[in-house]
Amino acid sequence: MSLTLYYHPLSSFCWKSLIALYEAGVDFEPRVVNLGDPADRAAFAAVWPLAKFPVLRDEARGQTVPESSIIVDYLAQYYPAAASLLPSDPDAGRQVRLLDRLIDNYIHLPFQGIVSERLRPEGQKDPYGVDQARGKVRQGYDLIAPMIAGPWAIGETFTLADCAALPALYYADYAVSLDAWPGLRAYLDRLGARPSIARVLSEAEPFFQYFPLKDG
Ligand SMILES: N[C@@H](CCC(=O)N[C@@H](CS)C(=O)NCC(=O)O)C(=O)O
């Protein structure tokens, strides 16, 4: 098989690329990376030195493609069934890219800061930093909520922006509840019902016990 995805089923950024692969029905070999295993981490770092997933390896084209959004871009370029994930219309395409960046930078990354805090050893906690990160997530929700056209991020077409939104909103909801943003809650519910996303969530289910915010 030409494509291999280096990933982990629990990893939020991996979800973005997985959703795109499942949406387009592109065949790939799933390669789960256990970053906690030094040998597996080293093998992955030989593929991509940052050892951050997801990474797509395309043997047929001799390409290593890191970064969740760039993987979707690559799929849209080479796989016709994935083309609509990144609309060719310049204005629609720019809106998709903008939403992808805003969601990653102002919801997903601050949320990851909150998770990192949970993993810090006692004595090295940073409650001030967590408060700030929660504030950033709220600001991100405020920013994104009026931009979601419905039913999907830019309207009728399911795109990269929706692939980005699911992991950010799904996980950030544990840290900053979406209840005060009913439009985003309804959007998250619609995303969750999409078959590609339901599949990603069900594959992650056995690993949720390892998610540090799962119980509050
Ligand atoms: N900007 C990257 C972020 C990738 C990223 O942070 N991945 C996390 C998992 S969600 C990771 O590999 N963490 C392991 C580490 O940082 O050691 C992308 O969009 O792919």
PDB file of C-alpha atoms and ligand atoms in Angstrom:
ATOM      1  CA  MET A   1       0.000   0.000   0.000  1.00  0.00           C
ATOM      2  CA  SER A   2       1.348   3.414  -0.923  1.00  0.00           C
ATOM      3  CA  LEU A   3       0.141   5.489   2.042  1.00  0.00           C
ATOM      4  CA  THR A   4       1.085   4.986   5.683  1.00  0.00           C
ATOM      5  CA  LEU A   5      -0.321   7.188   8.447  1.00  0.00           C
ATOM      6  CA  TYR A   6       1.816   7.468  11.579  1.00  0.00           C
ATOM      7  CA  TYR A   7      -0.607   8.390  14.321  1.00  0.00           C
ATOM      8  CA  HIS A   8      -2.274   7.534  17.592  1.00  0.00           C
ATOM      9  CA  PRO A   9      -6.052   6.973  17.880  1.00  0.00           C
ATOM     10  CA  LEU A  10      -6.309   9.352  20.877  1.00  0.00           C
ATOM     11  CA  SER A  11      -4.322  12.193  19.344  1.00  0.00           C
ATOM     12  CA  SER A  12      -6.425  15.227  18.560  1.00  0.00           C
ATOM     13  CA  PHE A  13      -4.359  16.467  15.618  1.00  0.00           C
ATOM     14  CA  CYS A  14      -4.336  12.951  14.164  1.00  0.00           C
ATOM     15  CA  TRP A  15      -8.126  13.040  14.181  1.00  0.00           C
ATOM     16  CA  LYS A  16      -8.065  15.928  11.699  1.00  0.00           C
ATOM     17  CA  SER A  17      -6.177  13.821   9.136  1.00  0.00           C
ATOM     18  CA  LEU A  18      -8.033  10.601   9.938  1.00  0.00           C
ATOM     19  CA  ILE A  19     -11.401  12.283   9.356  1.00  0.00           C
ATOM     20  CA  ALA A  20     -10.189  13.442   5.931  1.00  0.00           C
ATOM     21  CA  LEU A  21      -8.923   9.956   5.024  1.00  0.00           C
ATOM     22  CA  TYR A  22     -12.201   8.329   6.081  1.00  0.00           C
ATOM     23  CA  GLU A  23     -14.302  11.037   4.391  1.00  0.00           C
ATOM     24  CA  ALA A  24     -12.569  10.440   1.074  1.00  0.00           C
ATOM     25  CA  GLY A  25     -12.317   6.656   1.479  1.00  0.00           C
ATOM     26  CA  VAL A  26      -8.577   6.759   0.782  1.00  0.00           C
ATOM     27  CA  ASP A  27      -6.810   3.476   1.593  1.00  0.00           C
ATOM     28  CA  PHE A  28      -3.858   3.718   3.937  1.00  0.00           C
ATOM     29  CA  GLU A  29      -1.874   1.584   6.322  1.00  0.00           C
ATOM     30  CA  PRO A  30      -2.474   2.741   9.897  1.00  0.00           C
ATOM     31  CA  ARG A  31       0.766   2.767  11.881  1.00  0.00           C
ATOM     32  CA  VAL A  32       0.082   3.463  15.572  1.00  0.00           C
ATOM     33  CA  VAL A  33       3.080   5.112  17.239  1.00  0.00           C
ATOM     34  CA  ASN A  34       3.697   4.610  20.940  1.00  0.00           C
ATOM     35  CA  LEU A  35       5.725   7.679  21.878  1.00  0.00           C
ATOM     36  CA  GLY A  36       6.191   6.234  25.375  1.00  0.00           C
ATOM     37  CA  ASP A  37       8.252   3.387  23.925  1.00  0.00           C
ATOM     38  CA  PRO A  38      11.806   4.665  23.241  1.00  0.00           C
ATOM     39  CA  ALA A  39      12.345   2.272  20.300  1.00  0.00           C
ATOM     40  CA  ASP A  40       9.049   3.204  18.656  1.00  0.00           C
ATOM     41  CA  ARG A  41       9.723   6.932  19.217  1.00  0.00           C
ATOM     42  CA  ALA A  42      13.186   6.564  17.653  1.00  0.00           C
ATOM     43  CA  ALA A  43      11.744   4.700  14.650  1.00  0.00           C
ATOM     44  CA  PHE A  44       9.176   7.475  14.200  1.00  0.00           C
ATOM     45  CA  ALA A  45      11.801  10.211  14.617  1.00  0.00           C
ATOM     46  CA  ALA A  46      13.687   8.607  11.738  1.00  0.00           C
ATOM     47  CA  VAL A  47      10.605   9.328   9.595  1.00  0.00           C
ATOM     48  CA  TRP A  48       9.951  12.823  10.991  1.00  0.00           C
ATOM     49  CA  PRO A  49      12.569  14.334  13.338  1.00  0.00           C
ATOM     50  CA  LEU A  50      10.050  16.303  15.433  1.00  0.00           C
ATOM     51  CA  ALA A  51       8.359  12.977  16.329  1.00  0.00           C
ATOM     52  CA  LYS A  52       4.965  14.710  16.338  1.00  0.00           C
ATOM     53  CA  PHE A  53       2.042  13.012  14.700  1.00  0.00           C
ATOM     54  CA  PRO A  54       0.204  12.757  12.363  1.00  0.00           C
ATOM     55  CA  VAL A  55       2.666  12.114   9.526  1.00  0.00           C
ATOM     56  CA  LEU A  56       1.690  10.646   6.168  1.00  0.00           C
ATOM     57  CA  ARG A  57       4.273   8.709   4.178  1.00  0.00           C
ATOM     58  CA  ASP A  58       3.564   8.226   0.478  1.00  0.00           C
ATOM     59  CA  GLU A  59       5.966   5.575  -0.813  1.00  0.00           C
ATOM     60  CA  ALA A  60       4.731   5.867  -4.412  1.00  0.00           C
ATOM     61  CA  ARG A  61       5.626   9.570  -4.591  1.00  0.00           C
ATOM     62  CA  GLY A  62       8.540   9.378  -2.143  1.00  0.00           C
ATOM     63  CA  GLN A  63       6.909  12.027   0.029  1.00  0.00           C
ATOM     64  CA  THR A  64       6.828  12.420   3.803  1.00  0.00           C
ATOM     65  CA  VAL A  65       3.980  14.754   4.706  1.00  0.00           C
ATOM     66  CA  PRO A  66       3.838  16.130   8.271  1.00  0.00           C
ATOM     67  CA  GLU A  67       1.285  18.530   9.826  1.00  0.00           C
ATOM     68  CA  SER A  68      -2.372  17.605  10.040  1.00  0.00           C
ATOM     69  CA  SER A  69      -3.615  20.409   7.740  1.00  0.00           C
ATOM     70  CA  ILE A  70      -0.922  19.778   5.131  1.00  0.00           C
ATOM     71  CA  ILE A  71      -1.871  16.088   5.061  1.00  0.00           C
ATOM     72  CA  VAL A  72      -5.442  17.108   4.184  1.00  0.00           C
ATOM     73  CA  ASP A  73      -4.058  19.502   1.568  1.00  0.00           C
ATOM     74  CA  TYR A  74      -2.004  16.638   0.103  1.00  0.00           C
ATOM     75  CA  LEU A  75      -5.019  14.331  -0.019  1.00  0.00           C
ATOM     76  CA  ALA A  76      -7.110  17.054  -1.686  1.00  0.00           C
ATOM     77  CA  GLN A  77      -4.388  17.513  -4.313  1.00  0.00           C
ATOM     78  CA  TYR A  78      -3.839  13.849  -5.234  1.00  0.00           C
ATOM     79  CA  TYR A  79      -7.120  12.074  -4.448  1.00  0.00           C
ATOM     80  CA  PRO A  80     -10.204  13.289  -6.358  1.00  0.00           C
ATOM     81  CA  ALA A  81     -12.530  12.031  -3.619  1.00  0.00           C
ATOM     82  CA  ALA A  82     -10.758  14.367  -1.177  1.00  0.00           C
ATOM     83  CA  ALA A  83     -10.720  17.428  -3.453  1.00  0.00           C
ATOM     84  CA  SER A  84     -13.806  19.041  -1.917  1.00  0.00           C
ATOM     85  CA  LEU A  85     -12.087  19.140   1.492  1.00  0.00           C
ATOM     86  CA  LEU A  86     -10.133  22.128   0.180  1.00  0.00           C
ATOM     87  CA  PRO A  87     -12.409  23.984  -2.259  1.00  0.00           C
ATOM     88  CA  SER A  88     -10.725  25.233  -5.418  1.00  0.00           C
ATOM     89  CA  ASP A  89     -12.773  28.432  -5.374  1.00  0.00           C
ATOM     90  CA  PRO A  90     -10.227  30.948  -3.997  1.00  0.00           C
ATOM     91  CA  ASP A  91     -12.606  32.681  -1.591  1.00  0.00           C
ATOM     92  CA  ALA A  92     -14.060  29.439  -0.243  1.00  0.00           C
ATOM     93  CA  GLY A  93     -10.563  27.930  -0.008  1.00  0.00           C
ATOM     94  CA  ARG A  94      -9.259  30.923   1.927  1.00  0.00           C
ATOM     95  CA  GLN A  95     -12.210  30.797   4.336  1.00  0.00           C
ATOM     96  CA  VAL A  96     -11.503  27.088   4.946  1.00  0.00           C
ATOM     97  CA  ARG A  97      -7.813  27.783   5.619  1.00  0.00           C
ATOM     98  CA  LEU A  98      -8.669  30.724   7.857  1.00  0.00           C
ATOM     99  CA  LEU A  99     -11.056  28.651   9.973  1.00  0.00           C
ATOM    100  CA  ASP A 100      -8.513  25.825  10.166  1.00  0.00           C
ATOM    101  CA  ARG A 101      -5.853  28.256  11.459  1.00  0.00           C
ATOM    102  CA  LEU A 102      -8.199  30.030  13.898  1.00  0.00           C
ATOM    103  CA  ILE A 103      -9.488  26.754  15.309  1.00  0.00           C
ATOM    104  CA  ASP A 104      -5.990  25.309  15.753  1.00  0.00           C
ATOM    105  CA  ASN A 105      -4.391  28.448  17.161  1.00  0.00           C
ATOM    106  CA  TYR A 106      -7.153  29.795  19.383  1.00  0.00           C
ATOM    107  CA  ILE A 107      -8.981  26.661  20.573  1.00  0.00           C
ATOM    108  CA  HIS A 108      -6.919  23.528  19.959  1.00  0.00           C
ATOM    109  CA  LEU A 109      -3.511  24.776  21.145  1.00  0.00           C
ATOM    110  CA  PRO A 110      -4.763  26.564  24.304  1.00  0.00           C
ATOM    111  CA  PHE A 111      -6.717  23.400  25.135  1.00  0.00           C
ATOM    112  CA  GLN A 112      -3.505  21.359  24.774  1.00  0.00           C
ATOM    113  CA  GLY A 113      -1.905  23.728  27.305  1.00  0.00           C
ATOM    114  CA  ILE A 114      -4.606  22.777  29.810  1.00  0.00           C
ATOM    115  CA  VAL A 115      -3.963  19.060  29.224  1.00  0.00           C
ATOM    116  CA  SER A 116      -0.195  19.530  29.607  1.00  0.00           C
ATOM    117  CA  GLU A 117      -0.832  21.144  32.968  1.00  0.00           C
ATOM    118  CA  ARG A 118      -2.702  18.010  34.115  1.00  0.00           C
ATOM    119  CA  LEU A 119       0.383  15.951  33.280  1.00  0.00           C
ATOM    120  CA  ARG A 120       2.792  18.170  35.230  1.00  0.00           C
ATOM    121  CA  PRO A 121       4.234  16.704  38.428  1.00  0.00           C
ATOM    122  CA  GLU A 122       3.037  18.037  41.790  1.00  0.00           C
ATOM    123  CA  GLY A 123       4.959  21.141  42.761  1.00  0.00           C
ATOM    124  CA  GLN A 124       5.266  22.268  39.149  1.00  0.00           C
ATOM    125  CA  LYS A 125       1.629  23.129  38.486  1.00  0.00           C
ATOM    126  CA  ASP A 126       0.746  26.452  36.892  1.00  0.00           C
ATOM    127  CA  PRO A 127      -2.857  27.389  37.799  1.00  0.00           C
ATOM    128  CA  TYR A 128      -2.363  30.927  36.448  1.00  0.00           C
ATOM    129  CA  GLY A 129      -1.329  29.497  33.057  1.00  0.00           C
ATOM    130  CA  VAL A 130      -4.391  27.216  33.068  1.00  0.00           C
ATOM    131  CA  ASP A 131      -6.710  30.140  33.830  1.00  0.00           C
ATOM    132  CA  GLN A 132      -5.164  32.036  30.948  1.00  0.00           C
ATOM    133  CA  ALA A 133      -5.544  29.041  28.617  1.00  0.00           C
ATOM    134  CA  ARG A 134      -9.210  28.645  29.603  1.00  0.00           C
ATOM    135  CA  GLY A 135      -9.726  32.337  28.804  1.00  0.00           C
ATOM    136  CA  LYS A 136      -8.128  31.812  25.392  1.00  0.00           C
ATOM    137  CA  VAL A 137     -10.409  28.856  24.655  1.00  0.00           C
ATOM    138  CA  ARG A 138     -13.457  30.995  25.574  1.00  0.00           C
ATOM    139  CA  GLN A 139     -12.152  33.735  23.297  1.00  0.00           C
ATOM    140  CA  GLY A 140     -11.694  31.129  20.559  1.00  0.00           C
ATOM    141  CA  TYR A 141     -15.294  29.931  20.973  1.00  0.00           C
ATOM    142  CA  ASP A 142     -16.529  33.552  20.790  1.00  0.00           C
ATOM    143  CA  LEU A 143     -14.514  34.068  17.632  1.00  0.00           C
ATOM    144  CA  ILE A 144     -15.565  30.899  15.838  1.00  0.00           C
ATOM    145  CA  ALA A 145     -19.245  30.678  16.850  1.00  0.00           C
ATOM    146  CA  PRO A 146     -20.520  33.422  14.495  1.00  0.00           C
ATOM    147  CA  MET A 147     -18.295  32.153  11.676  1.00  0.00           C
ATOM    148  CA  ILE A 148     -19.818  28.662  11.416  1.00  0.00           C
ATOM    149  CA  ALA A 149     -22.161  28.941   8.442  1.00  0.00           C
ATOM    150  CA  GLY A 150     -24.002  25.635   8.981  1.00  0.00           C
ATOM    151  CA  PRO A 151     -24.580  22.874   8.555  1.00  0.00           C
ATOM    152  CA  TRP A 152     -20.780  22.697   8.116  1.00  0.00           C
ATOM    153  CA  ALA A 153     -18.139  25.312   8.754  1.00  0.00           C
ATOM    154  CA  ILE A 154     -18.411  27.110   5.404  1.00  0.00           C
ATOM    155  CA  GLY A 155     -21.904  25.934   4.462  1.00  0.00           C
ATOM    156  CA  GLU A 156     -23.074  22.864   2.585  1.00  0.00           C
ATOM    157  CA  THR A 157     -19.620  21.440   1.800  1.00  0.00           C
ATOM    158  CA  PHE A 158     -17.744  19.427   4.433  1.00  0.00           C
ATOM    159  CA  THR A 159     -14.130  20.653   4.421  1.00  0.00           C
ATOM    160  CA  LEU A 160     -10.773  20.764   6.165  1.00  0.00           C
ATOM    161  CA  ALA A 161     -12.294  23.347   8.534  1.00  0.00           C
ATOM    162  CA  ASP A 162     -14.727  20.696   9.812  1.00  0.00           C
ATOM    163  CA  CYS A 163     -11.904  18.148  10.111  1.00  0.00           C
ATOM    164  CA  ALA A 164     -10.117  20.726  12.295  1.00  0.00           C
ATOM    165  CA  ALA A 165     -13.190  21.703  14.287  1.00  0.00           C
ATOM    166  CA  LEU A 166     -14.136  18.245  15.535  1.00  0.00           C
ATOM    167  CA  PRO A 167     -10.996  17.465  17.573  1.00  0.00           C
ATOM    168  CA  ALA A 168     -10.691  21.025  18.885  1.00  0.00           C
ATOM    169  CA  LEU A 169     -14.316  21.309  20.026  1.00  0.00           C
ATOM    170  CA  TYR A 170     -14.675  17.705  21.170  1.00  0.00           C
ATOM    171  CA  TYR A 171     -11.668  17.853  23.470  1.00  0.00           C
ATOM    172  CA  ALA A 172     -11.879  21.511  24.545  1.00  0.00           C
ATOM    173  CA  ASP A 173     -15.441  20.872  25.725  1.00  0.00           C
ATOM    174  CA  TYR A 174     -13.911  18.869  28.614  1.00  0.00           C
ATOM    175  CA  ALA A 175     -11.946  21.910  29.769  1.00  0.00           C
ATOM    176  CA  VAL A 176     -14.370  24.722  28.882  1.00  0.00           C
ATOM    177  CA  SER A 177     -17.938  23.476  28.436  1.00  0.00           C
ATOM    178  CA  LEU A 178     -19.649  24.427  25.199  1.00  0.00           C
ATOM    179  CA  ASP A 179     -22.965  24.784  27.038  1.00  0.00           C
ATOM    180  CA  ALA A 180     -22.746  28.577  26.878  1.00  0.00           C
ATOM    181  CA  TRP A 181     -22.270  28.374  23.086  1.00  0.00           C
ATOM    182  CA  PRO A 182     -25.385  26.473  21.913  1.00  0.00           C
ATOM    183  CA  GLY A 183     -24.578  27.037  18.230  1.00  0.00           C
ATOM    184  CA  LEU A 184     -21.180  25.382  18.659  1.00  0.00           C
ATOM    185  CA  ARG A 185     -22.743  22.588  20.747  1.00  0.00           C
ATOM    186  CA  ALA A 186     -25.245  21.886  17.947  1.00  0.00           C
ATOM    187  CA  TYR A 187     -22.412  21.989  15.382  1.00  0.00           C
ATOM    188  CA  LEU A 188     -20.373  19.524  17.474  1.00  0.00           C
ATOM    189  CA  ASP A 189     -23.414  17.230  17.639  1.00  0.00           C
ATOM    190  CA  ARG A 190     -23.782  17.364  13.837  1.00  0.00           C
ATOM    191  CA  LEU A 191     -20.078  16.607  13.430  1.00  0.00           C
ATOM    192  CA  GLY A 192     -20.316  13.668  15.819  1.00  0.00           C
ATOM    193  CA  ALA A 193     -23.090  12.110  13.740  1.00  0.00           C
ATOM    194  CA  ARG A 194     -21.024  12.178  10.545  1.00  0.00           C
ATOM    195  CA  PRO A 195     -19.907   8.593   9.704  1.00  0.00           C
ATOM    196  CA  SER A 196     -16.204   9.452   9.215  1.00  0.00           C
ATOM    197  CA  ILE A 197     -16.166  11.154  12.609  1.00  0.00           C
ATOM    198  CA  ALA A 198     -18.223   8.498  14.380  1.00  0.00           C
ATOM    199  CA  ARG A 199     -15.591   6.016  13.166  1.00  0.00           C
ATOM    200  CA  VAL A 200     -12.695   8.117  14.514  1.00  0.00           C
ATOM    201  CA  LEU A 201     -14.445   8.476  17.873  1.00  0.00           C
ATOM    202  CA  SER A 202     -15.232   4.772  18.146  1.00  0.00           C
ATOM    203  CA  GLU A 203     -11.624   3.843  17.337  1.00  0.00           C
ATOM    204  CA  ALA A 204     -10.450   6.239  20.066  1.00  0.00           C
ATOM    205  CA  GLU A 205     -12.903   4.874  22.635  1.00  0.00           C
ATOM    206  CA  PRO A 206     -10.625   2.106  24.031  1.00  0.00           C
ATOM    207  CA  PHE A 207      -7.949   4.740  24.707  1.00  0.00           C
ATOM    208  CA  PHE A 208     -10.120   7.395  26.375  1.00  0.00           C
ATOM    209  CA  GLN A 209      -9.201   6.026  29.793  1.00  0.00           C
ATOM    210  CA  TYR A 210      -5.742   7.560  29.200  1.00  0.00           C
ATOM    211  CA  PHE A 211      -7.095  11.039  28.448  1.00  0.00           C
ATOM    212  CA  PRO A 212      -6.188  13.164  31.485  1.00  0.00           C
ATOM    213  CA  LEU A 213      -9.273  15.435  31.468  1.00  0.00           C
ATOM    214  CA  LYS A 214     -11.778  12.631  30.950  1.00  0.00           C
ATOM    215  CA  ASP A 215     -12.980  12.762  34.543  1.00  0.00           C
ATOM    216  CA  GLY A 216     -13.137  16.502  34.956  1.00  0.00           C
TER     217      GLY A 216
HETATM  218  N1  LIG B   1       0.920  21.317  14.235  1.00  0.00           N
HETATM  219  C1  LIG B   1       0.941  19.873  14.338  1.00  0.00           C
HETATM  220  C2  LIG B   1       0.729  19.488  15.793  1.00  0.00           C
HETATM  221  C3  LIG B   1       0.963  18.012  16.008  1.00  0.00           C
HETATM  222  C4  LIG B   1       0.941  17.660  17.484  1.00  0.00           C
HETATM  223  O1  LIG B   1       1.143  18.504  18.388  1.00  0.00           O
HETATM  224  N2  LIG B   1       0.704  16.371  17.722  1.00  0.00           N
HETATM  225  C5  LIG B   1       0.711  15.891  19.081  1.00  0.00           C
HETATM  226  C6  LIG B   1      -0.416  14.882  19.292  1.00  0.00           C
HETATM  227  S1  LIG B   1      -2.012  15.648  19.192  1.00  0.00           S
HETATM  228  C7  LIG B   1       2.009  15.156  19.348  1.00  0.00           C
HETATM  229  O2  LIG B   1       2.586  14.561  18.462  1.00  0.00           O
HETATM  230  N3  LIG B   1       2.438  15.196  20.605  1.00  0.00           N
HETATM  231  C8  LIG B   1       3.591  14.457  21.021  1.00  0.00           C
HETATM  232  C9  LIG B   1       4.731  15.320  21.416  1.00  0.00           C
HETATM  233  O3  LIG B   1       4.639  16.547  21.296  1.00  0.00           O
HETATM  234  O4  LIG B   1       5.727  14.746  21.879  1.00  0.00           O
HETATM  235  C10 LIG B   1      -0.124  19.254  13.418  1.00  0.00           C
HETATM  236  O5  LIG B   1      -1.086  19.956  13.076  1.00  0.00           O
HETATM  237  O6  LIG B   1       0.019  18.095  13.009  1.00  0.00           O
END
